[in-house]
């Protein structure tokens, strides 16, 4: 796919914003597996992924004994020295703390979807997931070498500043809070 090709060829930066990245990180979904492999092989020195916190932390059953989240799948492959995974909640903290997953998704999700590869912006209505990889050419707009690319990059970084930096702690998969978002 275009996304995998761009991940492999990016040399400056890769910014991915999506509700989630596929439900799987193994051979169950070949296209999602390919996407994660391409992410793992990127040579870009600046790699950032921004996902909806609730959806990214929802466990997805892989088989009878294994469940994995989008956050875990990305964290396993994102370049450890150059990459960061951010989780954004659009819910007020009180709702975030009392609504269990997946009910918290009914109250609100981060729904922006776009990718930046070096100086190219790929705007899309599709999540980075198997069901959106085929026959969805109507959902993409590619913009190259345009000030709009930098505008989206600035917006992406601002959203990262108001999100949770995902770090797996030893014996704990709870995201570590980067900083509290400011109230508006």
mmCIF file with all atom_site columns, C-alpha atoms in Angstrom, residues 11-182:
data_model
loop_
_atom_site.group_PDB
_atom_site.id
_atom_site.type_symbol
_atom_site.label_atom_id
_atom_site.label_alt_id
_atom_site.label_comp_id
_atom_site.label_asym_id
_atom_site.label_entity_id
_atom_site.label_seq_id
_atom_site.pdbx_PDB_ins_code
_atom_site.Cartn_x
_atom_site.Cartn_y
_atom_site.Cartn_z
_atom_site.occupancy
_atom_site.B_iso_or_equiv
_atom_site.pdbx_formal_charge
_atom_site.auth_seq_id
_atom_site.auth_comp_id
_atom_site.auth_asym_id
_atom_site.auth_atom_id
_atom_site.pdbx_PDB_model_num
ATOM 1   C CA . UNK A 1 11  ? 13.967  9.914   5.639  1.00 0.00 ? 11  UNK A CA 1
ATOM 2   C CA . UNK A 1 12  ? 12.954  12.913  7.739  1.00 0.00 ? 12  UNK A CA 1
ATOM 3   C CA . UNK A 1 13  ? 9.763   12.278  9.680  1.00 0.00 ? 13  UNK A CA 1
ATOM 4   C CA . UNK A 1 14  ? 6.742   10.018  10.010 1.00 0.00 ? 14  UNK A CA 1
ATOM 5   C CA . UNK A 1 15  ? 3.656   11.287  11.847 1.00 0.00 ? 15  UNK A CA 1
ATOM 6   C CA . UNK A 1 16  ? 0.612   9.002   11.960 1.00 0.00 ? 16  UNK A CA 1
ATOM 7   C CA . UNK A 1 17  ? -2.696  10.183  13.456 1.00 0.00 ? 17  UNK A CA 1
ATOM 8   C CA . UNK A 1 18  ? -5.563  7.704   13.600 1.00 0.00 ? 18  UNK A CA 1
ATOM 9   C CA . UNK A 1 19  ? -8.338  6.393   15.787 1.00 0.00 ? 19  UNK A CA 1
ATOM 10  C CA . UNK A 1 20  ? -6.354  3.156   15.980 1.00 0.00 ? 20  UNK A CA 1
ATOM 11  C CA . UNK A 1 21  ? -3.964  0.994   14.010 1.00 0.00 ? 21  UNK A CA 1
ATOM 12  C CA . UNK A 1 22  ? -5.591  -2.310  13.137 1.00 0.00 ? 22  UNK A CA 1
ATOM 13  C CA . UNK A 1 23  ? -6.726  -4.786  15.714 1.00 0.00 ? 23  UNK A CA 1
ATOM 14  C CA . UNK A 1 24  ? -3.805  -7.143  15.204 1.00 0.00 ? 24  UNK A CA 1
ATOM 15  C CA . UNK A 1 25  ? -0.047  -7.264  15.214 1.00 0.00 ? 25  UNK A CA 1
ATOM 16  C CA . UNK A 1 26  ? 0.452   -10.751 13.872 1.00 0.00 ? 26  UNK A CA 1
ATOM 17  C CA . UNK A 1 27  ? -0.308  -12.890 10.840 1.00 0.00 ? 27  UNK A CA 1
ATOM 18  C CA . UNK A 1 28  ? -4.066  -12.847 11.489 1.00 0.00 ? 28  UNK A CA 1
ATOM 19  C CA . UNK A 1 29  ? -4.266  -9.698  9.402  1.00 0.00 ? 29  UNK A CA 1
ATOM 20  C CA . UNK A 1 30  ? -1.535  -9.722  6.770  1.00 0.00 ? 30  UNK A CA 1
ATOM 21  C CA . UNK A 1 31  ? -1.978  -6.088  5.746  1.00 0.00 ? 31  UNK A CA 1
ATOM 22  C CA . UNK A 1 32  ? -1.799  -4.789  9.314  1.00 0.00 ? 32  UNK A CA 1
ATOM 23  C CA . UNK A 1 33  ? 1.229   -6.996  9.897  1.00 0.00 ? 33  UNK A CA 1
ATOM 24  C CA . UNK A 1 34  ? 2.823   -5.465  6.764  1.00 0.00 ? 34  UNK A CA 1
ATOM 25  C CA . UNK A 1 35  ? 2.042   -1.963  8.050  1.00 0.00 ? 35  UNK A CA 1
ATOM 26  C CA . UNK A 1 36  ? 3.698   -2.663  11.403 1.00 0.00 ? 36  UNK A CA 1
ATOM 27  C CA . UNK A 1 37  ? 6.723   -4.213  9.663  1.00 0.00 ? 37  UNK A CA 1
ATOM 28  C CA . UNK A 1 38  ? 7.041   -1.121  7.462  1.00 0.00 ? 38  UNK A CA 1
ATOM 29  C CA . UNK A 1 39  ? 6.814   1.060   10.582 1.00 0.00 ? 39  UNK A CA 1
ATOM 30  C CA . UNK A 1 40  ? 9.547   -0.996  12.236 1.00 0.00 ? 40  UNK A CA 1
ATOM 31  C CA . UNK A 1 41  ? 11.803  -0.577  9.200  1.00 0.00 ? 41  UNK A CA 1
ATOM 32  C CA . UNK A 1 42  ? 11.418  3.176   8.695  1.00 0.00 ? 42  UNK A CA 1
ATOM 33  C CA . UNK A 1 43  ? 14.660  5.135   8.550  1.00 0.00 ? 43  UNK A CA 1
ATOM 34  C CA . UNK A 1 44  ? 13.071  8.441   9.559  1.00 0.00 ? 44  UNK A CA 1
ATOM 35  C CA . UNK A 1 45  ? 14.748  9.940   12.645 1.00 0.00 ? 45  UNK A CA 1
ATOM 36  C CA . UNK A 1 46  ? 11.460  11.489  13.852 1.00 0.00 ? 46  UNK A CA 1
ATOM 37  C CA . UNK A 1 47  ? 8.607   8.977   14.256 1.00 0.00 ? 47  UNK A CA 1
ATOM 38  C CA . UNK A 1 48  ? 5.454   9.805   16.177 1.00 0.00 ? 48  UNK A CA 1
ATOM 39  C CA . UNK A 1 49  ? 2.117   8.026   16.346 1.00 0.00 ? 49  UNK A CA 1
ATOM 40  C CA . UNK A 1 50  ? -1.006  9.631   17.816 1.00 0.00 ? 50  UNK A CA 1
ATOM 41  C CA . UNK A 1 51  ? -3.994  7.379   18.574 1.00 0.00 ? 51  UNK A CA 1
ATOM 42  C CA . UNK A 1 52  ? -7.252  7.646   20.477 1.00 0.00 ? 52  UNK A CA 1
ATOM 43  C CA . UNK A 1 53  ? -6.485  6.581   24.045 1.00 0.00 ? 53  UNK A CA 1
ATOM 44  C CA . UNK A 1 54  ? -9.645  4.563   24.586 1.00 0.00 ? 54  UNK A CA 1
ATOM 45  C CA . UNK A 1 55  ? -9.540  2.676   21.316 1.00 0.00 ? 55  UNK A CA 1
ATOM 46  C CA . UNK A 1 56  ? -5.782  2.098   21.440 1.00 0.00 ? 56  UNK A CA 1
ATOM 47  C CA . UNK A 1 57  ? -6.056  0.504   24.882 1.00 0.00 ? 57  UNK A CA 1
ATOM 48  C CA . UNK A 1 58  ? -9.000  -1.750  24.049 1.00 0.00 ? 58  UNK A CA 1
ATOM 49  C CA . UNK A 1 59  ? -7.814  -5.385  24.039 1.00 0.00 ? 59  UNK A CA 1
ATOM 50  C CA . UNK A 1 60  ? -8.547  -7.197  20.787 1.00 0.00 ? 60  UNK A CA 1
ATOM 51  C CA . UNK A 1 61  ? -8.716  -10.999 21.023 1.00 0.00 ? 61  UNK A CA 1
ATOM 52  C CA . UNK A 1 62  ? -6.221  -12.618 18.666 1.00 0.00 ? 62  UNK A CA 1
ATOM 53  C CA . UNK A 1 63  ? -7.007  -16.219 19.536 1.00 0.00 ? 63  UNK A CA 1
ATOM 54  C CA . UNK A 1 64  ? -8.318  -18.140 22.543 1.00 0.00 ? 64  UNK A CA 1
ATOM 55  C CA . UNK A 1 65  ? -5.435  -17.120 24.788 1.00 0.00 ? 65  UNK A CA 1
ATOM 56  C CA . UNK A 1 66  ? -4.027  -13.836 23.468 1.00 0.00 ? 66  UNK A CA 1
ATOM 57  C CA . UNK A 1 67  ? -5.421  -10.312 23.409 1.00 0.00 ? 67  UNK A CA 1
ATOM 58  C CA . UNK A 1 68  ? -3.423  -7.281  22.287 1.00 0.00 ? 68  UNK A CA 1
ATOM 59  C CA . UNK A 1 69  ? -4.101  -3.571  22.029 1.00 0.00 ? 69  UNK A CA 1
ATOM 60  C CA . UNK A 1 70  ? -3.178  -1.154  19.221 1.00 0.00 ? 70  UNK A CA 1
ATOM 61  C CA . UNK A 1 71  ? -0.884  0.608   21.676 1.00 0.00 ? 71  UNK A CA 1
ATOM 62  C CA . UNK A 1 72  ? 0.984   -2.617  22.490 1.00 0.00 ? 72  UNK A CA 1
ATOM 63  C CA . UNK A 1 73  ? 1.257   -3.541  18.811 1.00 0.00 ? 73  UNK A CA 1
ATOM 64  C CA . UNK A 1 74  ? 2.729   -0.138  17.911 1.00 0.00 ? 74  UNK A CA 1
ATOM 65  C CA . UNK A 1 75  ? 4.970   -0.011  20.957 1.00 0.00 ? 75  UNK A CA 1
ATOM 66  C CA . UNK A 1 76  ? 6.523   -3.345  19.963 1.00 0.00 ? 76  UNK A CA 1
ATOM 67  C CA . UNK A 1 77  ? 7.626   -2.071  16.543 1.00 0.00 ? 77  UNK A CA 1
ATOM 68  C CA . UNK A 1 78  ? 8.102   1.690   16.790 1.00 0.00 ? 78  UNK A CA 1
ATOM 69  C CA . UNK A 1 79  ? 11.797  2.599   16.623 1.00 0.00 ? 79  UNK A CA 1
ATOM 70  C CA . UNK A 1 80  ? 12.833  2.822   20.276 1.00 0.00 ? 80  UNK A CA 1
ATOM 71  C CA . UNK A 1 81  ? 15.414  5.559   19.835 1.00 0.00 ? 81  UNK A CA 1
ATOM 72  C CA . UNK A 1 82  ? 13.503  7.831   17.453 1.00 0.00 ? 82  UNK A CA 1
ATOM 73  C CA . UNK A 1 83  ? 9.831   7.087   18.004 1.00 0.00 ? 83  UNK A CA 1
ATOM 74  C CA . UNK A 1 84  ? 7.078   7.931   20.436 1.00 0.00 ? 84  UNK A CA 1
ATOM 75  C CA . UNK A 1 85  ? 3.512   6.741   20.765 1.00 0.00 ? 85  UNK A CA 1
ATOM 76  C CA . UNK A 1 86  ? 0.977   9.232   22.102 1.00 0.00 ? 86  UNK A CA 1
ATOM 77  C CA . UNK A 1 87  ? -2.563  8.512   23.271 1.00 0.00 ? 87  UNK A CA 1
ATOM 78  C CA . UNK A 1 88  ? -5.133  11.299  23.257 1.00 0.00 ? 88  UNK A CA 1
ATOM 79  C CA . UNK A 1 89  ? -8.376  11.287  25.182 1.00 0.00 ? 89  UNK A CA 1
ATOM 80  C CA . UNK A 1 90  ? -11.054 13.757  24.179 1.00 0.00 ? 90  UNK A CA 1
ATOM 81  C CA . UNK A 1 91  ? -13.082 12.962  27.297 1.00 0.00 ? 91  UNK A CA 1
ATOM 82  C CA . UNK A 1 92  ? -13.042 15.045  30.454 1.00 0.00 ? 92  UNK A CA 1
ATOM 83  C CA . UNK A 1 93  ? -10.915 13.322  33.120 1.00 0.00 ? 93  UNK A CA 1
ATOM 84  C CA . UNK A 1 94  ? -13.974 12.441  35.217 1.00 0.00 ? 94  UNK A CA 1
ATOM 85  C CA . UNK A 1 95  ? -15.594 10.510  32.356 1.00 0.00 ? 95  UNK A CA 1
ATOM 86  C CA . UNK A 1 96  ? -12.271 8.932   31.445 1.00 0.00 ? 96  UNK A CA 1
ATOM 87  C CA . UNK A 1 97  ? -11.943 7.601   34.988 1.00 0.00 ? 97  UNK A CA 1
ATOM 88  C CA . UNK A 1 98  ? -15.492 6.248   35.449 1.00 0.00 ? 98  UNK A CA 1
ATOM 89  C CA . UNK A 1 99  ? -16.472 4.868   32.039 1.00 0.00 ? 99  UNK A CA 1
ATOM 90  C CA . UNK A 1 100 ? -15.071 1.411   31.320 1.00 0.00 ? 100 UNK A CA 1
ATOM 91  C CA . UNK A 1 101 ? -13.708 0.482   27.913 1.00 0.00 ? 101 UNK A CA 1
ATOM 92  C CA . UNK A 1 102 ? -15.370 0.239   25.380 1.00 0.00 ? 102 UNK A CA 1
ATOM 93  C CA . UNK A 1 103 ? -18.240 2.340   26.833 1.00 0.00 ? 103 UNK A CA 1
ATOM 94  C CA . UNK A 1 104 ? -15.926 5.353   27.054 1.00 0.00 ? 104 UNK A CA 1
ATOM 95  C CA . UNK A 1 105 ? -15.732 5.317   23.240 1.00 0.00 ? 105 UNK A CA 1
ATOM 96  C CA . UNK A 1 106 ? -19.454 6.126   23.063 1.00 0.00 ? 106 UNK A CA 1
ATOM 97  C CA . UNK A 1 107 ? -18.817 9.389   24.922 1.00 0.00 ? 107 UNK A CA 1
ATOM 98  C CA . UNK A 1 108 ? -16.095 10.508  22.518 1.00 0.00 ? 108 UNK A CA 1
ATOM 99  C CA . UNK A 1 109 ? -13.081 9.477   20.487 1.00 0.00 ? 109 UNK A CA 1
ATOM 100 C CA . UNK A 1 110 ? -10.177 11.217  18.781 1.00 0.00 ? 110 UNK A CA 1
ATOM 101 C CA . UNK A 1 111 ? -11.199 10.764  15.163 1.00 0.00 ? 111 UNK A CA 1
ATOM 102 C CA . UNK A 1 112 ? -8.605  12.658  13.088 1.00 0.00 ? 112 UNK A CA 1
ATOM 103 C CA . UNK A 1 113 ? -6.875  10.542  10.453 1.00 0.00 ? 113 UNK A CA 1
ATOM 104 C CA . UNK A 1 114 ? -3.822  11.688  8.514  1.00 0.00 ? 114 UNK A CA 1
ATOM 105 C CA . UNK A 1 115 ? -0.212  10.741  7.871  1.00 0.00 ? 115 UNK A CA 1
ATOM 106 C CA . UNK A 1 116 ? 2.840   12.874  7.223  1.00 0.00 ? 116 UNK A CA 1
ATOM 107 C CA . UNK A 1 117 ? 5.829   11.328  5.499  1.00 0.00 ? 117 UNK A CA 1
ATOM 108 C CA . UNK A 1 118 ? 8.663   13.855  5.106  1.00 0.00 ? 118 UNK A CA 1
ATOM 109 C CA . UNK A 1 119 ? 6.997   16.633  3.053  1.00 0.00 ? 119 UNK A CA 1
ATOM 110 C CA . UNK A 1 120 ? 3.870   14.714  2.059  1.00 0.00 ? 120 UNK A CA 1
ATOM 111 C CA . UNK A 1 121 ? 0.490   14.859  3.809  1.00 0.00 ? 121 UNK A CA 1
ATOM 112 C CA . UNK A 1 122 ? -1.921  11.989  3.287  1.00 0.00 ? 122 UNK A CA 1
ATOM 113 C CA . UNK A 1 123 ? -5.374  13.016  4.510  1.00 0.00 ? 123 UNK A CA 1
ATOM 114 C CA . UNK A 1 124 ? -7.816  10.174  4.908  1.00 0.00 ? 124 UNK A CA 1
ATOM 115 C CA . UNK A 1 125 ? -11.131 9.170   6.385  1.00 0.00 ? 125 UNK A CA 1
ATOM 116 C CA . UNK A 1 126 ? -9.875  5.639   6.930  1.00 0.00 ? 126 UNK A CA 1
ATOM 117 C CA . UNK A 1 127 ? -8.264  4.057   9.964  1.00 0.00 ? 127 UNK A CA 1
ATOM 118 C CA . UNK A 1 128 ? -5.014  2.168   9.530  1.00 0.00 ? 128 UNK A CA 1
ATOM 119 C CA . UNK A 1 129 ? -6.799  -1.149  9.570  1.00 0.00 ? 129 UNK A CA 1
ATOM 120 C CA . UNK A 1 130 ? -7.459  -4.135  7.280  1.00 0.00 ? 130 UNK A CA 1
ATOM 121 C CA . UNK A 1 131 ? -11.038 -3.171  6.433  1.00 0.00 ? 131 UNK A CA 1
ATOM 122 C CA . UNK A 1 132 ? -9.865  0.201   5.088  1.00 0.00 ? 132 UNK A CA 1
ATOM 123 C CA . UNK A 1 133 ? -6.853  -0.901  3.034  1.00 0.00 ? 133 UNK A CA 1
ATOM 124 C CA . UNK A 1 134 ? -8.795  -2.122  -0.009 1.00 0.00 ? 134 UNK A CA 1
ATOM 125 C CA . UNK A 1 135 ? -11.133 -0.275  -2.342 1.00 0.00 ? 135 UNK A CA 1
ATOM 126 C CA . UNK A 1 136 ? -10.985 2.996   -0.408 1.00 0.00 ? 136 UNK A CA 1
ATOM 127 C CA . UNK A 1 137 ? -9.272  5.263   -2.919 1.00 0.00 ? 137 UNK A CA 1
ATOM 128 C CA . UNK A 1 138 ? -12.067 7.802   -2.494 1.00 0.00 ? 138 UNK A CA 1
ATOM 129 C CA . UNK A 1 139 ? -10.895 8.387   1.068  1.00 0.00 ? 139 UNK A CA 1
ATOM 130 C CA . UNK A 1 140 ? -7.446  9.797   0.381  1.00 0.00 ? 140 UNK A CA 1
ATOM 131 C CA . UNK A 1 141 ? -6.021  13.180  -0.541 1.00 0.00 ? 141 UNK A CA 1
ATOM 132 C CA . UNK A 1 142 ? -2.279  13.492  -1.065 1.00 0.00 ? 142 UNK A CA 1
ATOM 133 C CA . UNK A 1 143 ? -0.623  16.909  -0.719 1.00 0.00 ? 143 UNK A CA 1
ATOM 134 C CA . UNK A 1 144 ? 3.102   17.375  -1.371 1.00 0.00 ? 144 UNK A CA 1
ATOM 135 C CA . UNK A 1 145 ? 5.494   20.255  -0.695 1.00 0.00 ? 145 UNK A CA 1
ATOM 136 C CA . UNK A 1 146 ? 2.766   22.651  0.395  1.00 0.00 ? 146 UNK A CA 1
ATOM 137 C CA . UNK A 1 147 ? 2.487   24.926  3.458  1.00 0.00 ? 147 UNK A CA 1
ATOM 138 C CA . UNK A 1 148 ? -0.552  22.845  4.467  1.00 0.00 ? 148 UNK A CA 1
ATOM 139 C CA . UNK A 1 149 ? 1.823   19.958  5.272  1.00 0.00 ? 149 UNK A CA 1
ATOM 140 C CA . UNK A 1 150 ? 3.597   22.104  7.878  1.00 0.00 ? 150 UNK A CA 1
ATOM 141 C CA . UNK A 1 151 ? 0.263   23.341  9.238  1.00 0.00 ? 151 UNK A CA 1
ATOM 142 C CA . UNK A 1 152 ? -0.825  19.740  9.857  1.00 0.00 ? 152 UNK A CA 1
ATOM 143 C CA . UNK A 1 153 ? 2.584   18.889  11.319 1.00 0.00 ? 153 UNK A CA 1
ATOM 144 C CA . UNK A 1 154 ? 2.251   21.780  13.784 1.00 0.00 ? 154 UNK A CA 1
ATOM 145 C CA . UNK A 1 155 ? -1.272  20.664  14.707 1.00 0.00 ? 155 UNK A CA 1
ATOM 146 C CA . UNK A 1 156 ? -0.049  17.095  15.174 1.00 0.00 ? 156 UNK A CA 1
ATOM 147 C CA . UNK A 1 157 ? 2.747   18.196  17.522 1.00 0.00 ? 157 UNK A CA 1
ATOM 148 C CA . UNK A 1 158 ? 0.344   20.394  19.507 1.00 0.00 ? 158 UNK A CA 1
ATOM 149 C CA . UNK A 1 159 ? -1.981  17.417  19.960 1.00 0.00 ? 159 UNK A CA 1
ATOM 150 C CA . UNK A 1 160 ? 0.978   15.317  21.119 1.00 0.00 ? 160 UNK A CA 1
ATOM 151 C CA . UNK A 1 161 ? 1.744   17.987  23.727 1.00 0.00 ? 161 UNK A CA 1
ATOM 152 C CA . UNK A 1 162 ? -1.753  17.458  25.157 1.00 0.00 ? 162 UNK A CA 1
ATOM 153 C CA . UNK A 1 163 ? -1.682  13.678  25.157 1.00 0.00 ? 163 UNK A CA 1
ATOM 154 C CA . UNK A 1 164 ? -0.300  10.789  27.134 1.00 0.00 ? 164 UNK A CA 1
ATOM 155 C CA . UNK A 1 165 ? 3.118   9.475   26.182 1.00 0.00 ? 165 UNK A CA 1
ATOM 156 C CA . UNK A 1 166 ? 2.706   5.707   26.094 1.00 0.00 ? 166 UNK A CA 1
ATOM 157 C CA . UNK A 1 167 ? 5.409   3.835   27.946 1.00 0.00 ? 167 UNK A CA 1
ATOM 158 C CA . UNK A 1 168 ? 5.095   0.284   29.151 1.00 0.00 ? 168 UNK A CA 1
ATOM 159 C CA . UNK A 1 169 ? 6.303   0.136   32.718 1.00 0.00 ? 169 UNK A CA 1
ATOM 160 C CA . UNK A 1 170 ? 7.775   -3.107  34.013 1.00 0.00 ? 170 UNK A CA 1
ATOM 161 C CA . UNK A 1 171 ? 4.884   -5.386  35.058 1.00 0.00 ? 171 UNK A CA 1
ATOM 162 C CA . UNK A 1 172 ? 2.387   -2.678  34.092 1.00 0.00 ? 172 UNK A CA 1
ATOM 163 C CA . UNK A 1 173 ? 0.831   -1.619  30.792 1.00 0.00 ? 173 UNK A CA 1
ATOM 164 C CA . UNK A 1 174 ? -0.760  1.550   32.145 1.00 0.00 ? 174 UNK A CA 1
ATOM 165 C CA . UNK A 1 175 ? 0.318   4.572   30.117 1.00 0.00 ? 175 UNK A CA 1
ATOM 166 C CA . UNK A 1 176 ? 2.533   7.028   31.964 1.00 0.00 ? 176 UNK A CA 1
ATOM 167 C CA . UNK A 1 177 ? 1.045   10.505  32.007 1.00 0.00 ? 177 UNK A CA 1
ATOM 168 C CA . UNK A 1 178 ? 3.237   12.964  30.105 1.00 0.00 ? 178 UNK A CA 1
ATOM 169 C CA . UNK A 1 179 ? 1.503   16.087  31.282 1.00 0.00 ? 179 UNK A CA 1
ATOM 170 C CA . UNK A 1 180 ? -2.007  17.184  32.025 1.00 0.00 ? 180 UNK A CA 1
ATOM 171 C CA . UNK A 1 181 ? -3.786  18.834  29.115 1.00 0.00 ? 181 UNK A CA 1
ATOM 172 C CA . UNK A 1 182 ? -4.714  22.429  29.760 1.00 0.00 ? 182 UNK A CA 1
#
